[in-house]
């Protein structure tokens, strides 16, 4: 059975981090999952903060994400939401989806909203994107290097190097993971 992770909206927001997380899922090392509600939140925040991105481009991003990762959408989790308690009630849908999917990890930048004791109750944990990617590097750094190289190779307007991608990931909060990749 695959290692199941749920990506929260906040880790799918930034372009380079989202690209890396999806590429990690595409390797088959993890089964990444999300919900339409998570994608709605990501799309709404991107649209609000980046009015220069046309709505049709945001819709296309969503379609590309859903087609890139097999079996990524979680459904039928809504009935679980009401019975869950978290510091921020607005995050209960993420936990409900993770429970429905049988996830081991929720990858989120809001760790305080997913306390360890609440996660342990469901046999899962919340991890920052930095810790999650660091774990993937520990398992096989070559795969993560290949993902970073693929991102650099795909960026042509303007062209980017591996170092540019690493700088973007570091700026997105992957400080320890990028340090491990640079040291590796």
CSV table of C-alpha atoms in Angstrom, one decimal:
chain,number,residue,atom,x,y,z
A,1,UNK,CA,0.0,0.0,0.0
A,2,UNK,CA,1.3,3.5,-1.0
A,3,UNK,CA,2.3,6.1,1.6
A,4,UNK,CA,-0.6,8.5,1.5
A,5,UNK,CA,-0.2,12.2,2.1
A,6,UNK,CA,-2.7,15.0,1.9
A,7,UNK,CA,-1.4,18.3,0.6
A,8,UNK,CA,-3.0,21.3,2.3
A,9,UNK,CA,-3.9,24.4,0.2
A,10,UNK,CA,-1.1,26.5,1.6
A,11,UNK,CA,1.6,24.1,0.2
A,12,UNK,CA,-0.1,24.1,-3.2
A,13,UNK,CA,-0.1,27.9,-3.4
A,14,UNK,CA,3.5,28.7,-4.4
A,15,UNK,CA,4.5,27.7,-7.9
A,16,UNK,CA,7.9,26.0,-7.3
A,17,UNK,CA,6.9,24.2,-4.1
A,18,UNK,CA,3.7,23.0,-5.7
A,19,UNK,CA,5.7,21.8,-8.7
A,20,UNK,CA,8.1,19.9,-6.5
A,21,UNK,CA,5.4,18.3,-4.4
A,22,UNK,CA,3.5,17.1,-7.5
A,23,UNK,CA,6.6,15.8,-9.1
A,24,UNK,CA,7.4,13.8,-5.9
A,25,UNK,CA,3.9,12.3,-6.2
A,26,UNK,CA,4.5,11.5,-9.9
A,27,UNK,CA,7.5,9.4,-9.0
A,28,UNK,CA,5.1,7.0,-7.1
A,29,UNK,CA,7.0,7.4,-3.8
A,30,UNK,CA,3.9,8.8,-2.2
A,31,UNK,CA,0.2,8.9,-3.1
A,32,UNK,CA,-0.6,12.6,-2.9
A,33,UNK,CA,-4.2,13.6,-2.3
A,34,UNK,CA,-6.3,16.7,-2.0
A,35,UNK,CA,-10.0,17.7,-2.3
A,36,UNK,CA,-11.9,20.1,-4.5
A,37,UNK,CA,-12.3,22.2,-1.3
A,38,UNK,CA,-8.5,22.4,-0.9
A,39,UNK,CA,-8.1,23.3,-4.6
A,40,UNK,CA,-10.9,25.9,-4.2
A,41,UNK,CA,-9.0,27.5,-1.4
A,42,UNK,CA,-5.7,27.5,-3.3
A,43,UNK,CA,-7.4,28.9,-6.4
A,44,UNK,CA,-9.3,31.6,-4.4
A,45,UNK,CA,-6.1,32.7,-2.6
A,46,UNK,CA,-4.1,32.8,-5.8
A,47,UNK,CA,-6.8,34.7,-7.6
A,48,UNK,CA,-7.0,37.3,-4.8
A,49,UNK,CA,-3.3,37.8,-4.4
A,50,UNK,CA,-2.4,37.5,-8.1
A,51,UNK,CA,-5.1,39.3,-10.0
A,52,UNK,CA,-2.8,39.3,-13.0
A,53,UNK,CA,-3.5,35.5,-13.4
A,54,UNK,CA,-6.7,35.1,-15.5
A,55,UNK,CA,-9.3,32.8,-14.0
A,56,UNK,CA,-9.1,30.4,-17.0
A,57,UNK,CA,-5.4,30.0,-16.3
A,58,UNK,CA,-6.2,29.1,-12.7
A,59,UNK,CA,-8.8,26.6,-13.9
A,60,UNK,CA,-6.2,25.1,-16.2
A,61,UNK,CA,-3.7,24.8,-13.3
A,62,UNK,CA,-6.3,22.8,-11.4
A,63,UNK,CA,-7.0,20.5,-14.3
A,64,UNK,CA,-3.3,19.9,-14.8
A,65,UNK,CA,-2.8,19.1,-11.2
A,66,UNK,CA,-5.6,16.6,-11.1
A,67,UNK,CA,-4.4,14.9,-14.3
A,68,UNK,CA,-0.7,14.8,-13.2
A,69,UNK,CA,-1.4,12.8,-10.0
A,70,UNK,CA,-3.3,9.6,-10.3
A,71,UNK,CA,-6.3,9.1,-7.9
A,72,UNK,CA,-5.6,12.4,-6.2
A,73,UNK,CA,-9.1,13.6,-5.4
A,74,UNK,CA,-10.7,12.6,-2.0
A,75,UNK,CA,-14.5,12.5,-1.9
A,76,UNK,CA,-17.2,11.6,0.6
A,77,UNK,CA,-15.3,13.1,3.6
A,78,UNK,CA,-17.8,15.8,4.5
A,79,UNK,CA,-19.8,13.8,7.0
A,80,UNK,CA,-16.7,13.5,9.2
A,81,UNK,CA,-16.0,17.3,9.5
A,82,UNK,CA,-18.6,18.1,12.2
A,83,UNK,CA,-17.2,15.5,14.7
A,84,UNK,CA,-13.6,16.8,14.5
A,85,UNK,CA,-11.9,19.3,16.7
A,86,UNK,CA,-8.9,21.4,15.7
A,87,UNK,CA,-7.7,24.8,16.9
A,88,UNK,CA,-9.0,26.3,13.6
A,89,UNK,CA,-12.4,24.8,12.7
A,90,UNK,CA,-11.9,25.9,9.1
A,91,UNK,CA,-9.1,23.2,8.9
A,92,UNK,CA,-11.4,20.3,9.9
A,93,UNK,CA,-12.1,19.5,6.2
A,94,UNK,CA,-8.4,18.8,5.7
A,95,UNK,CA,-8.3,16.3,8.6
A,96,UNK,CA,-11.6,14.8,7.5
A,97,UNK,CA,-10.2,14.2,4.0
A,98,UNK,CA,-7.0,12.8,5.4
A,99,UNK,CA,-9.0,10.3,7.6
A,100,UNK,CA,-11.1,9.3,4.6
A,101,UNK,CA,-8.0,8.8,2.5
A,102,UNK,CA,-6.2,6.8,5.1
A,103,UNK,CA,-3.3,9.3,5.0
A,104,UNK,CA,-0.3,9.0,7.2
A,105,UNK,CA,0.8,12.6,6.8
A,106,UNK,CA,-0.8,16.0,6.2
A,107,UNK,CA,1.7,18.4,4.5
A,108,UNK,CA,0.9,21.9,5.7
A,109,UNK,CA,2.6,25.2,6.5
A,110,UNK,CA,0.2,25.6,9.4
A,111,UNK,CA,1.5,23.1,11.9
A,112,UNK,CA,-0.1,24.9,14.9
A,113,UNK,CA,-3.5,24.2,13.4
A,114,UNK,CA,-2.8,20.4,13.4
A,115,UNK,CA,-1.5,19.6,16.9
A,116,UNK,CA,0.4,16.3,17.2
A,117,UNK,CA,-2.0,14.9,19.9
A,118,UNK,CA,-5.0,15.5,17.6
A,119,UNK,CA,-3.2,13.9,14.6
A,120,UNK,CA,-1.9,10.9,16.7
A,121,UNK,CA,-5.5,10.1,17.5
A,122,UNK,CA,-6.0,9.4,13.9
A,123,UNK,CA,-2.7,7.6,13.3
A,124,UNK,CA,-1.2,10.4,11.3
A,125,UNK,CA,1.0,13.5,11.7
A,126,UNK,CA,1.3,17.0,10.2
A,127,UNK,CA,4.6,17.9,8.6
A,128,UNK,CA,5.9,21.1,7.2
A,129,UNK,CA,6.8,20.9,3.6
A,130,UNK,CA,10.5,21.3,4.6
A,131,UNK,CA,10.3,18.2,6.9
A,132,UNK,CA,8.3,16.3,4.3
A,133,UNK,CA,10.8,16.9,1.5
A,134,UNK,CA,13.7,16.3,3.9
A,135,UNK,CA,12.2,12.9,4.6
A,136,UNK,CA,12.0,12.2,0.9
A,137,UNK,CA,15.7,13.2,0.5
A,138,UNK,CA,16.6,10.8,3.3
A,139,UNK,CA,14.8,8.0,1.5
A,140,UNK,CA,16.4,8.7,-1.9
A,141,UNK,CA,18.0,12.1,-2.6
A,142,UNK,CA,18.6,11.2,-6.2
A,143,UNK,CA,14.8,11.2,-6.9
A,144,UNK,CA,14.4,14.6,-5.3
A,145,UNK,CA,17.4,15.9,-7.3
A,146,UNK,CA,15.8,14.6,-10.5
A,147,UNK,CA,12.5,16.4,-9.6
A,148,UNK,CA,14.5,19.7,-9.1
A,149,UNK,CA,16.3,19.1,-12.4
A,150,UNK,CA,12.9,18.5,-14.2
A,151,UNK,CA,11.6,21.8,-12.8
A,152,UNK,CA,14.7,23.7,-14.0
A,153,UNK,CA,14.4,22.0,-17.4
A,154,UNK,CA,10.7,23.0,-17.7
A,155,UNK,CA,11.3,26.6,-17.0
A,156,UNK,CA,12.1,28.4,-20.2
A,157,UNK,CA,10.3,31.8,-19.9
A,158,UNK,CA,12.6,32.9,-18.4
A,159,UNK,CA,15.1,30.0,-18.3
A,160,UNK,CA,16.0,28.8,-14.8
A,161,UNK,CA,18.9,26.8,-13.5
A,162,UNK,CA,18.9,24.2,-10.8
A,163,UNK,CA,20.3,26.8,-8.5
A,164,UNK,CA,17.4,29.2,-9.3
A,165,UNK,CA,14.9,26.4,-8.4
A,166,UNK,CA,16.8,25.7,-5.2
A,167,UNK,CA,16.7,29.4,-4.3
A,168,UNK,CA,12.9,29.5,-5.0
A,169,UNK,CA,12.4,26.5,-2.8
A,170,UNK,CA,14.5,28.0,0.0
A,171,UNK,CA,12.5,31.2,-0.2
A,172,UNK,CA,9.3,29.1,0.0
A,173,UNK,CA,10.6,27.7,3.4
A,174,UNK,CA,12.4,24.6,2.4
A,175,UNK,CA,15.5,25.7,4.2
A,176,UNK,CA,16.7,22.4,5.6
A,177,UNK,CA,15.7,20.4,2.6
A,178,UNK,CA,17.6,22.7,0.2
A,179,UNK,CA,20.6,22.7,2.5
A,180,UNK,CA,20.6,18.9,2.4
A,181,UNK,CA,20.3,18.9,-1.4
A,182,UNK,CA,23.2,21.4,-1.7
A,183,UNK,CA,25.3,19.4,0.7
A,184,UNK,CA,24.4,16.1,-0.9
